[in-house]
Short mmCIF file of C-alpha atoms in Angstrom, two decimals:
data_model
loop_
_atom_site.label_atom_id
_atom_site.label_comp_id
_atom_site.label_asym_id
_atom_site.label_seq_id
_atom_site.Cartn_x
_atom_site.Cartn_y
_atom_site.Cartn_z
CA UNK Y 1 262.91 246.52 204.68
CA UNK Y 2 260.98 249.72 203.60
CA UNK Y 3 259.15 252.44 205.74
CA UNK Y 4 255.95 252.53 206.35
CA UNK Y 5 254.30 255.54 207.43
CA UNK Y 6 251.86 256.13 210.08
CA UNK Y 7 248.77 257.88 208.57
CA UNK Y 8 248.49 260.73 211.20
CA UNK Y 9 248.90 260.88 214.31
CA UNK Y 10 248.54 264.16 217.00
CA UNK Y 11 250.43 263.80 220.10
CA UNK Y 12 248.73 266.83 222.26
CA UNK Y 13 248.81 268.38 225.96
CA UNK Y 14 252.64 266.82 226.60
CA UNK Y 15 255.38 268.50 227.61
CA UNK Y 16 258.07 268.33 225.06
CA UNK Y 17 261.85 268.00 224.98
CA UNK Y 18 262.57 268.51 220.63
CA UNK Y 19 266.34 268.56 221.06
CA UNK Y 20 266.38 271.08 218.35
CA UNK Y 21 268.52 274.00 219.26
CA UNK Y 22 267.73 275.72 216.03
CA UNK Y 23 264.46 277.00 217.29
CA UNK Y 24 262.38 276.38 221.10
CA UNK Y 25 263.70 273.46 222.12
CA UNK Y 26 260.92 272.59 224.81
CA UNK Y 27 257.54 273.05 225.32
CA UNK Y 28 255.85 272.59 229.11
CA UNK Y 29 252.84 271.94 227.22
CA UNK Y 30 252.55 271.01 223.31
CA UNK Y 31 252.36 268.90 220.85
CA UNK Y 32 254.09 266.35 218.49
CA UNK Y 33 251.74 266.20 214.68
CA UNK Y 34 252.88 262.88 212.85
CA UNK Y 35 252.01 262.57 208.73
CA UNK Y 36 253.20 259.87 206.78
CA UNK Y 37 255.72 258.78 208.28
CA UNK Y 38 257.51 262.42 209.04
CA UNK Y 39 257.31 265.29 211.58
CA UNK Y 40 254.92 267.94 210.34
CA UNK Y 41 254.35 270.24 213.23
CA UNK Y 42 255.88 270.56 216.82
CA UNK Y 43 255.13 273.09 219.30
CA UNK Y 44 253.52 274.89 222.74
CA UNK Y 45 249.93 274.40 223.47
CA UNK Y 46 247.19 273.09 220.77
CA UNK Y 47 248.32 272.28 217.65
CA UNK Y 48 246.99 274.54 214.58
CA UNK Y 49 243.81 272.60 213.23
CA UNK Y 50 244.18 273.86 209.74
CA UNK Y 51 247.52 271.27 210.30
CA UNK Y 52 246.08 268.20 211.25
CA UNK Y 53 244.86 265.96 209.01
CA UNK Y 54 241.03 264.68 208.78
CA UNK Y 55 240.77 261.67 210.69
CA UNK Y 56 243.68 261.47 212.36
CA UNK Y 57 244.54 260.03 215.90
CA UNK Y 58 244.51 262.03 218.66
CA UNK Y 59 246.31 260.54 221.72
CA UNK Y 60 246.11 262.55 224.84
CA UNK Y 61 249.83 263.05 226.80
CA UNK Y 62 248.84 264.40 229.61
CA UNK Y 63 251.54 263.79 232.58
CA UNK Y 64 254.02 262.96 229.68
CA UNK Y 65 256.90 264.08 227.93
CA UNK Y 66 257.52 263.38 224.42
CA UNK Y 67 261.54 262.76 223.24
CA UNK Y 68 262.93 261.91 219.99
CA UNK Y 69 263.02 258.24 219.75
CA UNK Y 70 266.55 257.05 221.52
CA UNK Y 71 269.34 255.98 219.58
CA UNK Y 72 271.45 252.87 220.14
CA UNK Y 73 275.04 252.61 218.61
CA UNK Y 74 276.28 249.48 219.61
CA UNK Y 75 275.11 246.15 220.70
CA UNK Y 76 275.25 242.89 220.16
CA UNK Y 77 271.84 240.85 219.75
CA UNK Y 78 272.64 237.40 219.57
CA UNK Y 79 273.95 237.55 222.92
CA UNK Y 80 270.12 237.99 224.52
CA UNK Y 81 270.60 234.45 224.57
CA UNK Y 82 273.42 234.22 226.56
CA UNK Y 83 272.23 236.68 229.51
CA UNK Y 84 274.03 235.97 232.91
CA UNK Y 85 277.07 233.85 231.62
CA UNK Y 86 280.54 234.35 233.36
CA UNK Y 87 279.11 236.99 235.51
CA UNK Y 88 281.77 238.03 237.39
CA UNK Y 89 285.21 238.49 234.63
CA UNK Y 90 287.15 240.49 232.56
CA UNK Y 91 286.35 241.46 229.17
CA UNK Y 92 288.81 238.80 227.93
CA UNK Y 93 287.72 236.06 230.27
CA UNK Y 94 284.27 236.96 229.42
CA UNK Y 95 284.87 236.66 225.95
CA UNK Y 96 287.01 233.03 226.23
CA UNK Y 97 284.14 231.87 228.39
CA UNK Y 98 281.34 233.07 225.89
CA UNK Y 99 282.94 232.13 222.57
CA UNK Y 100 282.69 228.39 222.72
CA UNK Y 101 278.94 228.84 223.02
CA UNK Y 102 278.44 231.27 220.56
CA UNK Y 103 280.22 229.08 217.77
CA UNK Y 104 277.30 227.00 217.82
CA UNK Y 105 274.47 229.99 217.01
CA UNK Y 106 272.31 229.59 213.82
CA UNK Y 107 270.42 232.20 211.93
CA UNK Y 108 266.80 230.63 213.65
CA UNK Y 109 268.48 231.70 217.31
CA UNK Y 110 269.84 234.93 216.14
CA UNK Y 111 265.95 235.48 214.88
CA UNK Y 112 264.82 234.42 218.43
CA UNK Y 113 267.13 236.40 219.97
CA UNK Y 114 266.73 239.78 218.03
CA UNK Y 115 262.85 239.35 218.89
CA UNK Y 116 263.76 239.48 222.42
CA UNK Y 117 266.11 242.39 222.61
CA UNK Y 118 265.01 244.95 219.85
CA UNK Y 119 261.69 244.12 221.59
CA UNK Y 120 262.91 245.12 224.81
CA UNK Y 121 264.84 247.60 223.79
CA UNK Y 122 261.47 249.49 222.07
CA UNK Y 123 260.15 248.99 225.46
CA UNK Y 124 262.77 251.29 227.00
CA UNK Y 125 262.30 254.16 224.11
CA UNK Y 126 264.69 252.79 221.58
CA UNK Y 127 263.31 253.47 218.13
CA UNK Y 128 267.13 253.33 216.16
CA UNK Y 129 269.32 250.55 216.72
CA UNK Y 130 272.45 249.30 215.32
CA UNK Y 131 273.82 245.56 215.84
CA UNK Y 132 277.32 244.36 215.55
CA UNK Y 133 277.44 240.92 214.67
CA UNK Y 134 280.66 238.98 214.44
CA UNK Y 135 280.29 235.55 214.70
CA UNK Y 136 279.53 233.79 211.86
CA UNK Y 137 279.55 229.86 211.69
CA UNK Y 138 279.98 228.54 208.58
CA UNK Y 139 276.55 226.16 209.11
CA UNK Y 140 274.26 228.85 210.26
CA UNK Y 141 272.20 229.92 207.48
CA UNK Y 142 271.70 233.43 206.83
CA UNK Y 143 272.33 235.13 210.38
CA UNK Y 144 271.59 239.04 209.02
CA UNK Y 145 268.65 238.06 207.07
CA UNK Y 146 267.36 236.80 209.79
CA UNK Y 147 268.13 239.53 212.37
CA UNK Y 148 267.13 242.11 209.78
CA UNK Y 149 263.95 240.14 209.66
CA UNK Y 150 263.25 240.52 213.39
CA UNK Y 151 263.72 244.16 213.60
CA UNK Y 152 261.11 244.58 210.52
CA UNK Y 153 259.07 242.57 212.52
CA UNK Y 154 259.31 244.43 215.96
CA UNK Y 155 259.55 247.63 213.81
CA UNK Y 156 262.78 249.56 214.79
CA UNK Y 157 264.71 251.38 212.65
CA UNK Y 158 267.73 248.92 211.57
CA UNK Y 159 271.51 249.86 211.00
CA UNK Y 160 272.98 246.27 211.21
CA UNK Y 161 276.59 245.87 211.49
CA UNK Y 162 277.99 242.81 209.01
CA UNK Y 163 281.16 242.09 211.98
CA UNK Y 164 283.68 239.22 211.28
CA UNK Y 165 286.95 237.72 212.86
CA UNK Y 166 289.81 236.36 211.22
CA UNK Y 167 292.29 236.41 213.84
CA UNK Y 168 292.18 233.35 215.47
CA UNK Y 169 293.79 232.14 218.84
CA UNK Y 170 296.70 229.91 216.70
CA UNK Y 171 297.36 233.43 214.63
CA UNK Y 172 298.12 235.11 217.93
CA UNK Y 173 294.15 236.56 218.21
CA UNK Y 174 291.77 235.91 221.19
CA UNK Y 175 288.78 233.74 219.59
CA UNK Y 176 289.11 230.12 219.05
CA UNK Y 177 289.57 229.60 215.70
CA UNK Y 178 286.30 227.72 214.92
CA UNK Y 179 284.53 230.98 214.69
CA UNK Y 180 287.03 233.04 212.24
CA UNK Y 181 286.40 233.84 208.50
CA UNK Y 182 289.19 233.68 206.16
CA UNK Y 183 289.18 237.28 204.39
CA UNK Y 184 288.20 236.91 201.24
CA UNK Y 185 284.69 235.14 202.54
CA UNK Y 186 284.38 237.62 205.17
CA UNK Y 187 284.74 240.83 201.64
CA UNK Y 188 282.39 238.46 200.11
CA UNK Y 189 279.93 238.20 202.80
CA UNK Y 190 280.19 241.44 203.79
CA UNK Y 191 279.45 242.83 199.87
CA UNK Y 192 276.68 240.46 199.25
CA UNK Y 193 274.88 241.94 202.98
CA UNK Y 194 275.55 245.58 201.81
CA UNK Y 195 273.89 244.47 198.01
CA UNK Y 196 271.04 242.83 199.55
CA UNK Y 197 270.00 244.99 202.48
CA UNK Y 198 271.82 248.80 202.37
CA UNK Y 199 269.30 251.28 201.82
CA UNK Y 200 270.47 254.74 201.63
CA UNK Y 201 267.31 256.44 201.03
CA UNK Y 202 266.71 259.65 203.81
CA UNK Y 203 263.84 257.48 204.89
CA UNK Y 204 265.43 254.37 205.44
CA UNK Y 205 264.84 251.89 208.15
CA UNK Y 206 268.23 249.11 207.27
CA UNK Y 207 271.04 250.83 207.09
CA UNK Y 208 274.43 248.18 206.80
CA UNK Y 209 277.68 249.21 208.23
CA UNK Y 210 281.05 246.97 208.10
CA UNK Y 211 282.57 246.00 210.75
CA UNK Y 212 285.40 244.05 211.82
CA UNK Y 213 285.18 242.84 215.35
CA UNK Y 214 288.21 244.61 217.50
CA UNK Y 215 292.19 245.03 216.95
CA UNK Y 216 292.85 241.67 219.17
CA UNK Y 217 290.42 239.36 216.83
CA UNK Y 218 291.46 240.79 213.17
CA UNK Y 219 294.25 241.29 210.99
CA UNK Y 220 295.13 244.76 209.59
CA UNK Y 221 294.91 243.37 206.35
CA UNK Y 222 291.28 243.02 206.98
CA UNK Y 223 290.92 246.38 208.63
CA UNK Y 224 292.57 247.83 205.48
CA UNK Y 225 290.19 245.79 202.96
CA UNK Y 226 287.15 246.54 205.10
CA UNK Y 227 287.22 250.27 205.27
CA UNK Y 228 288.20 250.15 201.23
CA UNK Y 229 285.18 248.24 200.29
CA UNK Y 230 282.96 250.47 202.63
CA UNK Y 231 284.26 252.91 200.98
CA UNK Y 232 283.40 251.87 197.46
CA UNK Y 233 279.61 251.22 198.69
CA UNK Y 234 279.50 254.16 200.40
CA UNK Y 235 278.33 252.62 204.04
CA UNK Y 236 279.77 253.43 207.47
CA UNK Y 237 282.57 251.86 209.42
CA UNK Y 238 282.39 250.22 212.80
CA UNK Y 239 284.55 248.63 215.48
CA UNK Y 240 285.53 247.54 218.96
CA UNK Y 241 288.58 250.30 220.59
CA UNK Y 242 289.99 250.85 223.60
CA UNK Y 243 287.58 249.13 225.51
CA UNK Y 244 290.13 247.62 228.75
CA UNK Y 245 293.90 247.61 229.53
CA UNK Y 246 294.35 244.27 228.10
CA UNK Y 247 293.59 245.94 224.87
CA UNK Y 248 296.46 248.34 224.75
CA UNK Y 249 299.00 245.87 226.14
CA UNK Y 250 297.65 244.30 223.50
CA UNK Y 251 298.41 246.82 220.15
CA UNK Y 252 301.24 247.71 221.87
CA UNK Y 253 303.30 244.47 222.04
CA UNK Y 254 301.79 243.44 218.90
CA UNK Y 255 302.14 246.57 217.11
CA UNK Y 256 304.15 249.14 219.08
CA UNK Y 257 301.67 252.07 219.06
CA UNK Y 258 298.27 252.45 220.99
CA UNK Y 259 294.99 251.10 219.88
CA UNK Y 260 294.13 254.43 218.38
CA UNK Y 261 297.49 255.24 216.93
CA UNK Y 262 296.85 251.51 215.27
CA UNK Y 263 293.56 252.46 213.69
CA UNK Y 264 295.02 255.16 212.13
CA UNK Y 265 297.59 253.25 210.41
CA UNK Y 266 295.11 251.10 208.48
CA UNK Y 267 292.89 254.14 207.31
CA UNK Y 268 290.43 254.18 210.01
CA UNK Y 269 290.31 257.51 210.23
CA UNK Y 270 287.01 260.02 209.15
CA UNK Y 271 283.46 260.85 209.44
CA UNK Y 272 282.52 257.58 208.07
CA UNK Y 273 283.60 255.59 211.34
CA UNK Y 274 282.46 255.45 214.83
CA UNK Y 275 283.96 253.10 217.73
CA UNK Y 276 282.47 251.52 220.20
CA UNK Y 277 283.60 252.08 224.13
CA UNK Y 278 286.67 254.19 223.57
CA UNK Y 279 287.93 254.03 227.62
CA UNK Y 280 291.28 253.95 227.39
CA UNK Y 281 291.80 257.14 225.33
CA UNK Y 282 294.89 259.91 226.55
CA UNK Y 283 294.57 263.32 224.75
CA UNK Y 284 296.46 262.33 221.69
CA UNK Y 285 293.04 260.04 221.15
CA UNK Y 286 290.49 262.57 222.01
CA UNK Y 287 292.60 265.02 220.00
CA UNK Y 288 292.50 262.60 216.92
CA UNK Y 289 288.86 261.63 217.30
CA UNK Y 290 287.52 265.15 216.72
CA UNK Y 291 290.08 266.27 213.96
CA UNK Y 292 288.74 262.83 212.10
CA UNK Y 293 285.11 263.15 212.79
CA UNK Y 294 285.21 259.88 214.31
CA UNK Y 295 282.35 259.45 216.84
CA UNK Y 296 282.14 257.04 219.72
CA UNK Y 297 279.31 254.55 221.10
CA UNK Y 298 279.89 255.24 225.18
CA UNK Y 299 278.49 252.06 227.32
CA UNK Y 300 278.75 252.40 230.22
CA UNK Y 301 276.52 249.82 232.20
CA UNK Y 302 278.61 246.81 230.23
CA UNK Y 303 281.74 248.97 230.91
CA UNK Y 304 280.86 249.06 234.75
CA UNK Y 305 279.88 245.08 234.70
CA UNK Y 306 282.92 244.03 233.04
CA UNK Y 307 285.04 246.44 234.72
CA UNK Y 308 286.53 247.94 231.65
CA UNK Y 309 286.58 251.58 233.23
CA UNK Y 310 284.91 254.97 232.85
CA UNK Y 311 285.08 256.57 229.41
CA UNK Y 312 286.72 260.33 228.93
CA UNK Y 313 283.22 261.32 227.56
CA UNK Y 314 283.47 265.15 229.20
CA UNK Y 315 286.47 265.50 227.17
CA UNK Y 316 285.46 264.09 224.39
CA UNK Y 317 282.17 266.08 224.21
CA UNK Y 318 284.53 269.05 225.34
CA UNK Y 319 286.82 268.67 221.97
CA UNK Y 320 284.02 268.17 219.90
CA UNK Y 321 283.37 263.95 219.27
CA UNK Y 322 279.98 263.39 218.82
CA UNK Y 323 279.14 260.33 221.52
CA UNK Y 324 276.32 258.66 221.19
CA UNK Y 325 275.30 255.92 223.78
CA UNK Y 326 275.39 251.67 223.13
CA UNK Y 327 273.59 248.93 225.54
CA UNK Y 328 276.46 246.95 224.10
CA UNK Y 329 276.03 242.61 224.46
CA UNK Y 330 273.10 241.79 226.20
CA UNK Y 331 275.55 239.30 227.76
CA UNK Y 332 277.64 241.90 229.09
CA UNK Y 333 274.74 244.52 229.96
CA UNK Y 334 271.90 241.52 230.69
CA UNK Y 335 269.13 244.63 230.82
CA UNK Y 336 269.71 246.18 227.37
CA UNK Y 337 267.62 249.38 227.81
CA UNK Y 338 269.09 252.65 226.19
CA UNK Y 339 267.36 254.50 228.95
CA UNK Y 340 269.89 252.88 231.66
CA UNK Y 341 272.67 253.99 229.79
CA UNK Y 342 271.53 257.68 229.61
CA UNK Y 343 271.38 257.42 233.19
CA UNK Y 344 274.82 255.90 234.15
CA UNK Y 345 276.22 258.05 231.45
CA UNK Y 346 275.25 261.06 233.78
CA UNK Y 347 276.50 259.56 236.95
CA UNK Y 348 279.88 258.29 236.18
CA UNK Y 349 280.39 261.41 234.67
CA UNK Y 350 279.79 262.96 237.61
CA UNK Y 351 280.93 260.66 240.22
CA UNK Y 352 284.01 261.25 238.70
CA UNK Y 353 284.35 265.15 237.37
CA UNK Y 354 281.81 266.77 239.81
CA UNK Y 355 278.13 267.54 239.70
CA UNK Y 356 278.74 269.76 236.65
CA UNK Y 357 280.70 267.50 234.67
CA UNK Y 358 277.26 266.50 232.87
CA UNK Y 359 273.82 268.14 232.86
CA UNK Y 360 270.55 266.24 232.06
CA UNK Y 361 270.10 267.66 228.55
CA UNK Y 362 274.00 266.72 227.95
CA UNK Y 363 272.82 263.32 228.94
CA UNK Y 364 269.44 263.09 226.79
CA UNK Y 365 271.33 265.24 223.74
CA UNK Y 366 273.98 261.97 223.72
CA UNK Y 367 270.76 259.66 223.48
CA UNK Y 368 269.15 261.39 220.72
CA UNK Y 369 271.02 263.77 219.00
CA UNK Y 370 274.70 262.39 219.02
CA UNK Y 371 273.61 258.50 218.23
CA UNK Y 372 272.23 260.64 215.50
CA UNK Y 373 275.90 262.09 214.47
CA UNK Y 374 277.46 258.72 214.95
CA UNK Y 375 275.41 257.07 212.49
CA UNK Y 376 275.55 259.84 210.31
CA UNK Y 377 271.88 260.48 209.91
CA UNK Y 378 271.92 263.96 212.03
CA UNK Y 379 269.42 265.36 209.27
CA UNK Y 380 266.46 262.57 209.75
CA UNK Y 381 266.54 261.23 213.28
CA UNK Y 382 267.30 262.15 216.77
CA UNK Y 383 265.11 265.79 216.65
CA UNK Y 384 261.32 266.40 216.85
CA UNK Y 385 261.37 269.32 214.10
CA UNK Y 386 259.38 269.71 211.23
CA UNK Y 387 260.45 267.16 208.06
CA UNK Y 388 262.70 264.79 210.56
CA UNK Y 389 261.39 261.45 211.04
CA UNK Y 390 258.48 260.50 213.17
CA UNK Y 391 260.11 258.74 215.47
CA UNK Y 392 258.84 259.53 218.88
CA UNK Y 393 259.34 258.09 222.35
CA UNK Y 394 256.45 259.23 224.96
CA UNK Y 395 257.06 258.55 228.64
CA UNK Y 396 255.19 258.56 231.51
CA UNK Y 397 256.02 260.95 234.28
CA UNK Y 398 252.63 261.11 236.66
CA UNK Y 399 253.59 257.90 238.03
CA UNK Y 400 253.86 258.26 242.10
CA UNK Y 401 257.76 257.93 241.48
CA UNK Y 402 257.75 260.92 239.57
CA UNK Y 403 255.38 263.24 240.93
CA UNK Y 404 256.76 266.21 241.63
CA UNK Y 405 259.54 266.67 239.76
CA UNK Y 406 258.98 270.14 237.79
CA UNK Y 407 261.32 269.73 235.00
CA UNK Y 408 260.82 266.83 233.14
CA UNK Y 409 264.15 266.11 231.70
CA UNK Y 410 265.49 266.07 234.93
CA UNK Y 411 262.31 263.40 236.51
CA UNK Y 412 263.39 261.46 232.92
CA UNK Y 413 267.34 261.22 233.23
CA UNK Y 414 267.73 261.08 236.84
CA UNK Y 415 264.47 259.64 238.00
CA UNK Y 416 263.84 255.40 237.71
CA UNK Y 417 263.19 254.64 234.78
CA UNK Y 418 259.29 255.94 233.45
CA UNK Y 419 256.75 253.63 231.86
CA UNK Y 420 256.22 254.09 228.11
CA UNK Y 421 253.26 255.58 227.01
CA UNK Y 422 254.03 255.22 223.63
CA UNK Y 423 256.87 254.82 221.02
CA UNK Y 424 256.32 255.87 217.08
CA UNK Y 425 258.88 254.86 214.52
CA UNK Y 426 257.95 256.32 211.17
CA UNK Y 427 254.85 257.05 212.53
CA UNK Y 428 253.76 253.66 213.52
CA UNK Y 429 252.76 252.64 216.85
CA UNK Y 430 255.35 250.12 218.30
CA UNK Y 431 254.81 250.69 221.86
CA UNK Y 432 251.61 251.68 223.78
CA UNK Y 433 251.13 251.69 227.84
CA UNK Y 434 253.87 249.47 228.24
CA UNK Y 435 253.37 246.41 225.79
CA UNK Y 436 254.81 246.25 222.42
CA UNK Y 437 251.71 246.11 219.95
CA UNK Y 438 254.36 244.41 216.72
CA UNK Y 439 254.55 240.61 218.70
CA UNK Y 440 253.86 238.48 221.33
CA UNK Y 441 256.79 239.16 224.02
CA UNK Y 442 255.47 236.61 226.42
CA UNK Y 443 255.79 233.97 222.89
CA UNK Y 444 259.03 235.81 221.84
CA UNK Y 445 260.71 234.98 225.47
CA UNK Y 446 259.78 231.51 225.45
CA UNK Y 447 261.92 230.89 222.11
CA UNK Y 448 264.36 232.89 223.61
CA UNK Y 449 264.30 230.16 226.93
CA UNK Y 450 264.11 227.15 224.71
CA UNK Y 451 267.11 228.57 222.16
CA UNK Y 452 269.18 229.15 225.13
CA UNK Y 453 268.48 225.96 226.11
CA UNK Y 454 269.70 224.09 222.97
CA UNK Y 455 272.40 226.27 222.41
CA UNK Y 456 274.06 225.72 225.52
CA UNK Y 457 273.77 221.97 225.57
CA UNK Y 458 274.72 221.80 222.06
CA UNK Y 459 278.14 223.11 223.63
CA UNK Y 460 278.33 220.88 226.51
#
């Protein structure tokens, strides 16, 4: 999966939000120059001609604001498929319910649904995504070829997450045990993924990451093998923690410590990991999160539909964890659009702490700039500043529902949600007045219908 730059591309008369506290970090009128692929110029007013190369495209943003591209750190593609199941449980019911359909998913409906979300999710601004994929049937054919596939395709920036399970329900584990891996195919697997796919390049658009599912669905044995070999390859670490209650009954019958205290214990600890959800923390947590490095992935739309709770993320951003935000399953968040969780992220923080728990920036900094931290790539992505990458999300904000609204973070974070006018990811054009321009989404959501379809009734 390589990058392939834009040409160049001028993005004048916009206001601008860089997210770059080294130098002015917005602009009520500027511009965003692209080249090759990278950020050459950002700044107020016109941009210096002697900067902009011959022949490039000029698009006008008037009545816009330009962003850095959003960031997602968690989610879970394959589940655009199964949108709207068990609506009303628990994480745990949720997951019993779901987990005799998703045994039957094959690398052709993991392609059909990656078009569908990464598509959707460019729609709503996303230009970096990660994916945690854990279920792998042993029939399916090559499920991260093909979702790696799909996002070259729709043209997001890729950091795909090679998940497993080998703690089955007769081992004292939630999933059935149809859809575990025994350990040493689950090292293999995951070492052959990393071989194939990893690219660490500062430009790169696939990224791999391992990633055991959660403490109730793996062994510490494979927690402690996983974080060696990631290790050895030098890739980043990712799990499921402290996401409900049930969870820390959980490690604490089973183990007799809490679900961070567990992590620990089987070298989870360091700049190299990031955790998805992280609810159920108490100070200890928080405390050990930001002497680690560890970041979090805070979602809190499938959080609020599942009922898991409200994340610490105040104190966490207080002590220092850099939080990025997730969409998390599109089965347990059925709109999967980074921009809703930016905007939940500021509410619940506020419903609960006060109306200065969170500010806007705070909430647009955790879409941009900490996904950035969490996946470790603070230096390319998640600022509009000179020699970052061009990834650039342009919204809309003369649309009657934002008129009026003089600052433009605030119309973007606490406004509905603005029309894209356009969305660059290494410079190219993925998005442009609200259509993807990289596939056919009316196409793409008809294989999405008809691989729903078969996969439910091949489950009964």
């Amino acid at each position: 999966m390589t990058a392939g730059g834009g040409g160049a591309v001028l993005i004048e008369n916009c206001a601008v939000a860089t997210m770059d506290d080294r130098a002015g970090a917005e602009y009520a009128s500027g511009h965003v120059l692209l080249v090759d692929g990278r950020i050459a110029a950002v700044g107020a007013g016109p941009c210096d001609p002697a900067l902009v190369p011959e022949g490039a495209e000029r698009v006008d943003g008037t009545g816009c604001l330009a962003t850095p591209g959003l960031v997602n750190t968690h989610h879970h593609l394959y589940q655009w498929l199964t949108r709207g199941l068990a609506a009303d449980a628990t994480l745990f019911e949720w997951l019993t319910a779901s987990y005799p359909v998703w045994a039957g998913i094959d690398a052709d409906d993991v392609r059909s649904a990656a078009l569908g979300g990464l598509s959707h999710l460019a729609l709503g601004g996303c230009t970096t995504t990660t994916d945690h994929h854990y279920v792998v049937p042993a029939d399916a054919g090559d499920v991260f070829a093909a979702e790696i596939s799909a996002a070259a395709t729709v043209g997001l920036r890729f950091h795909p997450c090679r998940g497993s399970m080998d703690l089955g329900r007769s081992a004292g584990g939630l999933p059935p045990d149809s859809v575990v891996e025994g350990i040493d195919a689950i090292l293999a697997g995951t070492a052959e993924v990393i071989d194939r796919h990893h690219d660490p390049a500062p430009d790169s658009m696939c990224r791999i990451a391992v990633a055991p599912c959660s403490p109730f669905s793996v062994t510490g044995d494979l927690l402690r093998a996983s974080a060696e070999l990631a290790r050895e390859r030098g890739v980043r670490l990712h799990t499921h923690l402290a996401e409900t209650d049930d969870e820390e009954v959980f490690c604490r019958e089973r183990f007799g410590s809490t679900p961070m205290e567990y992590m620990e214990s089987v070298g989870w600890t360091g700049a190299d990991v990031w955790f998805a959800h992280t609810v159920h923390l108490d100070d200890p947590a928080i405390a050990a999160m930001a002497a680690g490095g560890m970041a979090a992935a805070h979602c809190p739309v499938s959080n609020g539909r599942l009922g898991a709770g409200i994340a610490r993320v105040p104190d966490m951003l207080a002590a220092g964890v850099a939080v990025g935000l997730g969409v998390d399953g599109a089965a347990s968040n059925e709109s999967g659009v980074l921009w809703e969780e930016m905007h939940q992220a500021l509410l619940l923080a506020r419903a609960t702490r006060g109306p200065r728990a969170m500010d806007v920036r705070t909430a647009l900094r955790m879409a941009t700039v900490e996904g950035a931290r969490a996946l470790g790539r603070q230096e390319e992505i998640g600022r509009l500043a000179p020699g970052y990458l061009a990834d650039v999300a342009l919204w809309r904000l003369d649309t009657p529902a934002h008129a009026g609204i003089d600052d433009p973070v605030a119309a973007l974070v606490l406004g509905s949600r603005p029309p894209m006018a356009g969305v660059w990811v290494h410079g190219r054009r993925v998005v442009a007045d609200g259509r993807v321009l990289t596939v056919d989404t009316d196409a793409v959501a008809r294989d999405v219908v008809a691989a729903r379809r078969r996969l439910l009734a091949k489950a009964g």
